Amino acid sequence: NMGHNDTTSWELSLILSITNPLSTVIILANLLIIIGIICNRKLHNTPNYFFLSLLVADVCTGIALPFIPSMSLERQMDFHTCLLLHTFPNFLFLSFLFNLVMVHYERYLCIVNPLQYGSFWAHRFFLLALLAVWVPPLLYASLPAFGWNNRAALNSSQEIEDCSYRNIFPHEFIYLEVYGLLIPAIFSIIFMTVRVLWIAREKMRDICKLHRAVDRDQASDKEHRMNVRYAKCVAAVSLTFLICWVPYIIYVHVSLFSLSQGQVKVADSTTHIILSCTGIGSTAIIPVILGLGNRQYTEPIRKVFERLRDRWQKRTPMTCTIYFLATQTNSSIVLS
């Protein structure tokens, strides 16, 4: 037992050392973007409200980030406490993923059907759309609390038990969540992103044809700038996919493999912990990237930093002048 407790404490310290910096960055960055949206009245519309809901879900995911990788650890605690520590972080992450799909879907419709964008059902029934991204994750994550768990396989007479996801989530529940919710959500986001990039490419080609029909010459500087901007956009999307989604997909399949093999070996626990922390943390960075990429969201914060910079620049010459006068006075006193 002492060896098991020492191993668990070491694994928990490793999880906290990785997730605490990630959680801090995710929470602070989302709060700055939230403040930027709230302070700018021009952004008070339905699409930005969807993004605001995503930011709130991302803040909750950042708070729950240290608890999600620790689900694989075996700790001694009451079953109901263990149930809460597993179902609530799972609900927060699922709601974050549902909000992310909704934001991508809303922007996808804006590009695909711009004329019918104003009649989008989520704009007319905004509260219903918010319930659609928060209530289903809550209902699914609460299924273990309503009896779909491995409690029957344990000794119910014990008040203190080994707490891990194997004692809470049945295998069917995990496979249904991964292949019924997580993977379809990820592929839908990828499909919508690729479709938007393809439409942007076609529109850019039409614009280039119009330019050449008018100018009747080779590619102009505007066409070159458009191609460079599109290439940067594709590179940014590809890099975001590699950094944010690939680690999470690897983590999910490694977890399923270890689930099918049984107990994770101690030698592999470090690798599993690193994959879980980086995989989940990388997905939580996506809203931060989307928010920081929009200058409207960061405009109030940017203005605050510009004011502080201007004040510092005004104060710096005055400080140098005072220092120069003081040194000159001291030197004249010494000479006299």
GROMACS .gro file of C-alpha atoms in nm:
model
  336
    1ASN     CA    1   0.000   0.000   0.000
    2MET     CA    2   0.281   0.241   0.078
    3GLY     CA    3   0.442   0.173  -0.258
    4HIS     CA    4   0.108   0.221  -0.433
    5ASN     CA    5   0.046   0.548  -0.248
    6ASP     CA    6   0.397   0.673  -0.333
    7THR     CA    7   0.341   0.592  -0.701
    8THR     CA    8   0.002   0.766  -0.701
    9SER     CA    9   0.140   1.078  -0.532
   10TRP     CA   10   0.427   1.091  -0.782
   11GLU     CA   11   0.187   1.059  -1.076
   12LEU     CA   12  -0.041   1.325  -0.927
   13SER     CA   13   0.251   1.564  -0.882
   14LEU     CA   14   0.350   1.506  -1.246
   15ILE     CA   15  -0.006   1.582  -1.360
   16LEU     CA   16  -0.018   1.904  -1.159
   17SER     CA   17   0.324   2.016  -1.281
   18ILE     CA   18   0.206   1.985  -1.643
   19THR     CA   19  -0.155   2.098  -1.618
   20ASN     CA   20  -0.123   2.392  -1.377
   21PRO     CA   21   0.072   2.614  -1.622
   22LEU     CA   22  -0.161   2.512  -1.905
   23SER     CA   23  -0.469   2.584  -1.694
   24THR     CA   24  -0.335   2.925  -1.592
   25VAL     CA   25  -0.262   3.027  -1.951
   26ILE     CA   26  -0.597   2.899  -2.080
   27ILE     CA   27  -0.802   3.067  -1.806
   28LEU     CA   28  -0.623   3.405  -1.824
   29ALA     CA   29  -0.625   3.419  -2.205
   30ASN     CA   30  -0.997   3.335  -2.221
   31LEU     CA   31  -1.079   3.593  -1.955
   32LEU     CA   32  -0.895   3.862  -2.154
   33ILE     CA   33  -1.090   3.773  -2.469
   34ILE     CA   34  -1.418   3.767  -2.273
   35ILE     CA   35  -1.343   4.115  -2.138
   36GLY     CA   36  -1.265   4.232  -2.492
   37ILE     CA   37  -1.601   4.108  -2.621
   38ILE     CA   38  -1.799   4.250  -2.329
   39CYS     CA   39  -1.632   4.592  -2.349
   40ASN     CA   40  -1.694   4.628  -2.725
   41ARG     CA   41  -2.064   4.697  -2.787
   42LYS     CA   42  -2.022   4.634  -3.159
   43LEU     CA   43  -1.962   4.269  -3.077
   44HIS     CA   44  -2.289   4.224  -2.887
   45ASN     CA   45  -2.463   4.001  -3.142
   46THR     CA   46  -2.563   3.637  -3.175
   47PRO     CA   47  -2.245   3.499  -3.342
   48ASN     CA   48  -2.026   3.653  -3.074
   49TYR     CA   49  -2.259   3.527  -2.803
   50PHE     CA   50  -2.194   3.176  -2.933
   51PHE     CA   51  -1.822   3.243  -2.916
   52LEU     CA   52  -1.866   3.386  -2.566
   53SER     CA   53  -2.036   3.063  -2.461
   54LEU     CA   54  -1.738   2.873  -2.605
   55LEU     CA   55  -1.497   3.088  -2.405
   56VAL     CA   56  -1.691   3.023  -2.084
   57ALA     CA   57  -1.683   2.650  -2.157
   58ASP     CA   58  -1.310   2.676  -2.224
   59VAL     CA   59  -1.256   2.850  -1.890
   60CYS     CA   60  -1.441   2.565  -1.719
   61THR     CA   61  -1.227   2.315  -1.912
   62GLY     CA   62  -0.915   2.496  -1.797
   63ILE     CA   63  -1.035   2.469  -1.437
   64ALA     CA   64  -1.114   2.097  -1.481
   65LEU     CA   65  -0.792   2.025  -1.673
   66PRO     CA   66  -0.594   1.891  -1.372
   67PHE     CA   67  -0.880   1.656  -1.280
   68ILE     CA   68  -0.924   1.488  -1.621
   69PRO     CA   69  -0.582   1.313  -1.646
   70SER     CA   70  -0.609   1.206  -1.281
   71MET     CA   71  -0.907   0.986  -1.370
   72SER     CA   72  -0.666   0.709  -1.460
   73LEU     CA   73  -0.514   0.707  -1.108
   74GLU     CA   74  -0.638   0.476  -0.836
   75ARG     CA   75  -0.708   0.671  -0.519
   76GLN     CA   76  -0.884   0.587  -0.195
   77MET     CA   77  -1.207   0.782  -0.154
   78ASP     CA   78  -1.581   0.748  -0.117
   79PHE     CA   79  -1.768   0.622  -0.424
   80HIS     CA   80  -1.998   0.924  -0.451
   81THR     CA   81  -1.703   1.164  -0.430
   82CYS     CA   82  -1.527   0.958  -0.693
   83LEU     CA   83  -1.840   0.971  -0.908
   84LEU     CA   84  -1.851   1.351  -0.888
   85LEU     CA   85  -1.479   1.386  -0.970
   86HIS     CA   86  -1.535   1.186  -1.288
   87THR     CA   87  -1.875   1.296  -1.418
   88PHE     CA   88  -1.839   1.672  -1.367
   89PRO     CA   89  -1.506   1.718  -1.556
   90ASN     CA   90  -1.642   1.491  -1.828
   91PHE     CA   91  -1.948   1.715  -1.859
   92LEU     CA   92  -1.731   2.028  -1.883
   93PHE     CA   93  -1.516   1.882  -2.159
   94LEU     CA   94  -1.815   1.756  -2.357
   95SER     CA   95  -1.987   2.094  -2.331
   96PHE     CA   96  -1.666   2.259  -2.451
   97LEU     CA   97  -1.660   2.028  -2.754
   98PHE     CA   98  -2.028   2.090  -2.831
   99ASN     CA   99  -1.974   2.467  -2.811
  100LEU     CA  100  -1.675   2.437  -3.043
  101VAL     CA  101  -1.884   2.248  -3.300
  102MET     CA  102  -2.159   2.511  -3.275
  103VAL     CA  103  -1.916   2.799  -3.335
  104HIS     CA  104  -1.767   2.625  -3.638
  105TYR     CA  105  -2.114   2.537  -3.769
  106GLU     CA  106  -2.237   2.895  -3.733
  107ARG     CA  107  -1.936   3.033  -3.921
  108TYR     CA  108  -1.964   2.754  -4.178
  109LEU     CA  109  -2.321   2.855  -4.262
  110CYS     CA  110  -2.212   3.217  -4.289
  111ILE     CA  111  -1.972   3.118  -4.569
  112VAL     CA  112  -2.177   2.848  -4.742
  113ASN     CA  113  -2.519   3.020  -4.735
  114PRO     CA  114  -2.459   3.392  -4.677
  115LEU     CA  115  -2.804   3.489  -4.809
  116GLN     CA  116  -2.985   3.257  -4.569
  117TYR     CA  117  -2.747   3.323  -4.282
  118GLY     CA  118  -2.984   3.567  -4.109
  119SER     CA  119  -3.260   3.304  -4.095
  120PHE     CA  120  -3.037   3.046  -3.927
  121TRP     CA  121  -3.244   2.868  -3.660
  122ALA     CA  122  -2.986   2.928  -3.389
  123HIS     CA  123  -3.018   3.305  -3.443
  124ARG     CA  124  -3.394   3.296  -3.405
  125PHE     CA  125  -3.390   3.056  -3.109
  126PHE     CA  126  -3.070   3.156  -2.936
  127LEU     CA  127  -3.160   3.016  -2.594
  128LEU     CA  128  -3.259   2.685  -2.751
  129ALA     CA  129  -2.920   2.671  -2.926
  130LEU     CA  130  -2.741   2.736  -2.596
  131LEU     CA  131  -2.940   2.457  -2.432
  132ALA     CA  132  -2.843   2.228  -2.721
  133VAL     CA  133  -2.472   2.270  -2.643
  134TRP     CA  134  -2.499   2.248  -2.263
  135VAL     CA  135  -2.786   2.013  -2.175
  136PRO     CA  136  -2.700   1.701  -2.385
  137PRO     CA  137  -2.342   1.688  -2.245
  138LEU     CA  138  -2.486   1.720  -1.895
  139LEU     CA  139  -2.735   1.440  -1.955
  140TYR     CA  140  -2.480   1.204  -2.106
  141ALA     CA  141  -2.214   1.274  -1.843
  142SER     CA  142  -2.473   1.215  -1.569
  143LEU     CA  143  -2.560   0.863  -1.689
  144PRO     CA  144  -2.311   0.698  -1.447
  145ALA     CA  145  -2.482   0.885  -1.162
  146PHE     CA  146  -2.815   0.730  -1.268
  147GLY     CA  147  -2.682   0.376  -1.252
  148TRP     CA  148  -2.476   0.316  -1.567
  149ASN     CA  149  -2.151   0.247  -1.382
  150ASN     CA  150  -1.940  -0.037  -1.252
  151ARG     CA  151  -2.065  -0.006  -0.895
  152ALA     CA  152  -2.224  -0.351  -0.905
  153ALA     CA  153  -1.886  -0.511  -0.980
  154LEU     CA  154  -1.738  -0.365  -0.660
  155ASN     CA  155  -1.784  -0.458  -0.297
  156SER     CA  156  -2.073  -0.231  -0.202
  157SER     CA  157  -2.011  -0.283   0.170
  158GLN     CA  158  -1.686  -0.091   0.155
  159GLU     CA  159  -1.707   0.278   0.236
  160ILE     CA  160  -1.360   0.352   0.091
  161GLU     CA  161  -1.273   0.211  -0.249
  162ASP     CA  162  -1.021   0.244  -0.530
  163CYS     CA  163  -1.135   0.543  -0.731
  164SER     CA  164  -1.052   0.534  -1.103
  165TYR     CA  165  -1.243   0.568  -1.429
  166ARG     CA  166  -1.261   0.187  -1.453
  167ASN     CA  167  -1.483   0.183  -1.144
  168ILE     CA  168  -1.709   0.457  -1.279
  169PHE     CA  169  -1.739   0.426  -1.658
  170PRO     CA  170  -1.832   0.094  -1.822
  171HIS     CA  171  -1.649   0.005  -2.140
  172GLU     CA  172  -1.964   0.058  -2.343
  173PHE     CA  173  -2.000   0.411  -2.204
  174ILE     CA  174  -1.641   0.498  -2.298
  175TYR     CA  175  -1.662   0.357  -2.650
  176LEU     CA  176  -1.995   0.529  -2.710
  177GLU     CA  177  -1.854   0.862  -2.595
  178VAL     CA  178  -1.541   0.831  -2.808
  179TYR     CA  179  -1.691   0.697  -3.132
  180GLY     CA  180  -2.039   0.843  -3.090
  181LEU     CA  181  -1.956   1.195  -2.968
  182LEU     CA  182  -1.587   1.287  -2.970
  183ILE     CA  183  -1.464   1.149  -3.302
  184PRO     CA  184  -1.775   1.262  -3.501
  185ALA     CA  185  -1.742   1.610  -3.350
  186ILE     CA  186  -1.374   1.631  -3.447
  187PHE     CA  187  -1.438   1.511  -3.802
  188SER     CA  188  -1.729   1.754  -3.842
  189ILE     CA  189  -1.502   2.043  -3.740
  190ILE     CA  190  -1.235   1.924  -3.984
  191PHE     CA  191  -1.490   1.887  -4.265
  192MET     CA  192  -1.635   2.235  -4.210
  193THR     CA  193  -1.289   2.392  -4.195
  194VAL     CA  194  -1.174   2.221  -4.516
  195ARG     CA  195  -1.499   2.313  -4.690
  196VAL     CA  196  -1.459   2.681  -4.595
  197LEU     CA  197  -1.100   2.682  -4.722
  198TRP     CA  198  -1.212   2.523  -5.049
  199ILE     CA  199  -1.484   2.785  -5.097
  200ALA     CA  200  -1.237   3.062  -5.020
  201ARG     CA  201  -1.002   2.916  -5.282
  202GLU     CA  202  -1.275   2.913  -5.547
  203LYS     CA  203  -1.378   3.271  -5.468
  204MET     CA  204  -1.017   3.383  -5.487
  205ARG     CA  205  -0.979   3.224  -5.830
  206ASP     CA  206  -1.291   3.406  -5.952
  207ILE     CA  207  -1.150   3.736  -5.827
  208CYS     CA  208  -0.818   3.667  -6.002
  209LYS     CA  209  -1.003   3.592  -6.329
  210LEU     CA  210  -1.186   3.922  -6.305
  211HIS     CA  211  -0.861   4.108  -6.243
  212ARG     CA  212  -0.697   3.948  -6.544
  213ALA     CA  213  -1.003   4.013  -6.761
  214VAL     CA  214  -0.981   4.383  -6.678
  215ASP     CA  215  -0.603   4.429  -6.678
  216ARG     CA  216  -0.525   4.167  -6.948
  217ASP     CA  217  -0.181   4.097  -6.812
  218GLN     CA  218  -0.003   3.863  -6.580
  219ALA     CA  219  -0.079   3.817  -6.214
  220SER     CA  220  -0.087   4.152  -6.037
  221ASP     CA  221   0.043   4.242  -5.694
  222LYS     CA  222  -0.308   4.207  -5.553
  223GLU     CA  223  -0.330   3.848  -5.677
  224HIS     CA  224   0.010   3.774  -5.529
  225ARG     CA  225  -0.094   3.917  -5.193
  226MET     CA  226  -0.418   3.717  -5.203
  227ASN     CA  227  -0.229   3.394  -5.276
  228VAL     CA  228   0.018   3.464  -4.998
  229ARG     CA  229  -0.264   3.539  -4.753
  230TYR     CA  230  -0.447   3.219  -4.851
  231ALA     CA  231  -0.128   3.016  -4.814
  232LYS     CA  232  -0.075   3.164  -4.467
  233CYS     CA  233  -0.434   3.075  -4.376
  234VAL     CA  234  -0.391   2.714  -4.491
  235ALA     CA  235  -0.060   2.689  -4.305
  236ALA     CA  236  -0.220   2.830  -3.987
  237VAL     CA  237  -0.511   2.585  -4.007
  238SER     CA  238  -0.278   2.290  -4.072
  239LEU     CA  239  -0.050   2.390  -3.787
  240THR     CA  240  -0.347   2.430  -3.554
  241PHE     CA  241  -0.468   2.082  -3.648
  242LEU     CA  242  -0.124   1.929  -3.587
  243ILE     CA  243  -0.073   2.106  -3.255
  244CYS     CA  244  -0.425   2.090  -3.113
  245TRP     CA  245  -0.606   1.786  -3.255
  246VAL     CA  246  -0.337   1.529  -3.334
  247PRO     CA  247  -0.215   1.497  -2.969
  248TYR     CA  248  -0.573   1.453  -2.849
  249ILE     CA  249  -0.653   1.188  -3.113
  250ILE     CA  250  -0.335   0.999  -3.019
  251TYR     CA  251  -0.423   1.023  -2.650
  252VAL     CA  252  -0.776   0.891  -2.706
  253HIS     CA  253  -0.661   0.585  -2.900
  254VAL     CA  254  -0.377   0.512  -2.659
  255SER     CA  255  -0.631   0.526  -2.375
  256LEU     CA  256  -0.863   0.288  -2.558
  257PHE     CA  257  -0.574   0.051  -2.623
  258SER     CA  258  -0.475   0.052  -2.256
  259LEU     CA  259  -0.841   0.000  -2.164
  260SER     CA  260  -0.861  -0.309  -2.384
  261GLN     CA  261  -0.532  -0.440  -2.242
  262GLY     CA  262  -0.634  -0.386  -1.882
  263GLN     CA  263  -0.426  -0.211  -1.615
  264VAL     CA  264  -0.164   0.037  -1.738
  265LYS     CA  265   0.191  -0.066  -1.650
  266VAL     CA  266   0.390   0.155  -1.419
  267ALA     CA  267   0.659   0.199  -1.684
  268ASP     CA  268   0.397   0.330  -1.928
  269SER     CA  269   0.215   0.551  -1.677
  270THR     CA  270   0.446   0.849  -1.735
  271THR     CA  271   0.388   0.839  -2.111
  272HIS     CA  272   0.013   0.803  -2.059
  273ILE     CA  273   0.003   1.099  -1.821
  274ILE     CA  274   0.201   1.322  -2.056
  275LEU     CA  275  -0.022   1.225  -2.349
  276SER     CA  276  -0.339   1.291  -2.149
  277CYS     CA  277  -0.225   1.630  -2.018
  278THR     CA  278  -0.093   1.757  -2.351
  279GLY     CA  279  -0.378   1.605  -2.553
  280ILE     CA  280  -0.657   1.762  -2.349
  281GLY     CA  281  -0.467   2.086  -2.295
  282SER     CA  282  -0.399   2.124  -2.668
  283THR     CA  283  -0.770   2.110  -2.754
  284ALA     CA  284  -0.845   2.376  -2.493
  285ILE     CA  285  -0.604   2.614  -2.668
  286ILE     CA  286  -0.820   2.624  -2.986
  287PRO     CA  287  -1.062   2.896  -2.862
  288VAL     CA  288  -0.764   3.101  -2.747
  289ILE     CA  289  -0.615   3.082  -3.097
  290LEU     CA  290  -0.948   3.175  -3.256
  291GLY     CA  291  -0.997   3.463  -3.015
  292LEU     CA  292  -0.648   3.609  -3.042
  293GLY     CA  293  -0.671   3.584  -3.421
  294ASN     CA  294  -0.964   3.830  -3.424
  295ARG     CA  295  -0.846   4.187  -3.374
  296GLN     CA  296  -1.194   4.299  -3.265
  297TYR     CA  297  -1.181   4.069  -2.964
  298THR     CA  298  -0.842   4.193  -2.850
  299GLU     CA  299  -0.892   4.562  -2.932
  300PRO     CA  300  -0.985   4.680  -2.576
  301ILE     CA  301  -0.696   4.492  -2.418
  302ARG     CA  302  -0.462   4.618  -2.689
  303LYS     CA  303  -0.567   4.977  -2.621
  304VAL     CA  304  -0.496   4.931  -2.250
  305PHE     CA  305  -0.147   4.804  -2.324
  306GLU     CA  306  -0.088   5.090  -2.568
  307ARG     CA  307  -0.185   5.342  -2.300
  308LEU     CA  308   0.048   5.180  -2.050
  309ARG     CA  309   0.324   5.181  -2.308
  310ASP     CA  310   0.266   5.552  -2.385
  311ARG     CA  311   0.274   5.638  -2.016
  312TRP     CA  312   0.594   5.442  -1.973
  313GLN     CA  313   0.753   5.614  -2.271
  314LYS     CA  314   0.654   5.956  -2.136
  315ARG     CA  315   0.783   5.870  -1.792
  316THR     CA  316   1.116   5.730  -1.916
  317PRO     CA  317   1.256   6.060  -2.061
  318MET     CA  318   1.151   6.243  -1.745
  319THR     CA  319   1.332   5.985  -1.531
  320CYS     CA  320   1.644   6.018  -1.745
  321THR     CA  321   1.630   6.398  -1.716
  322ILE     CA  322   1.600   6.383  -1.340
  323TYR     CA  323   1.888   6.136  -1.321
  324PHE     CA  324   2.101   6.359  -1.547
  325LEU     CA  325   2.031   6.671  -1.338
  326ALA     CA  326   2.105   6.482  -1.018
  327THR     CA  327   2.438   6.356  -1.148
  328GLN     CA  328   2.531   6.702  -1.274
  329THR     CA  329   2.446   6.854  -0.934
  330ASN     CA  330   2.653   6.594  -0.749
  331SER     CA  331   2.949   6.648  -0.981
  332SER     CA  332   2.934   7.028  -0.935
  333ILE     CA  333   2.926   6.984  -0.558
  334VAL     CA  334   3.230   6.760  -0.569
  335LEU     CA  335   3.423   7.006  -0.787
  336SER     CA  336   3.338   7.299  -0.562
   0.00000   0.00000   0.00000
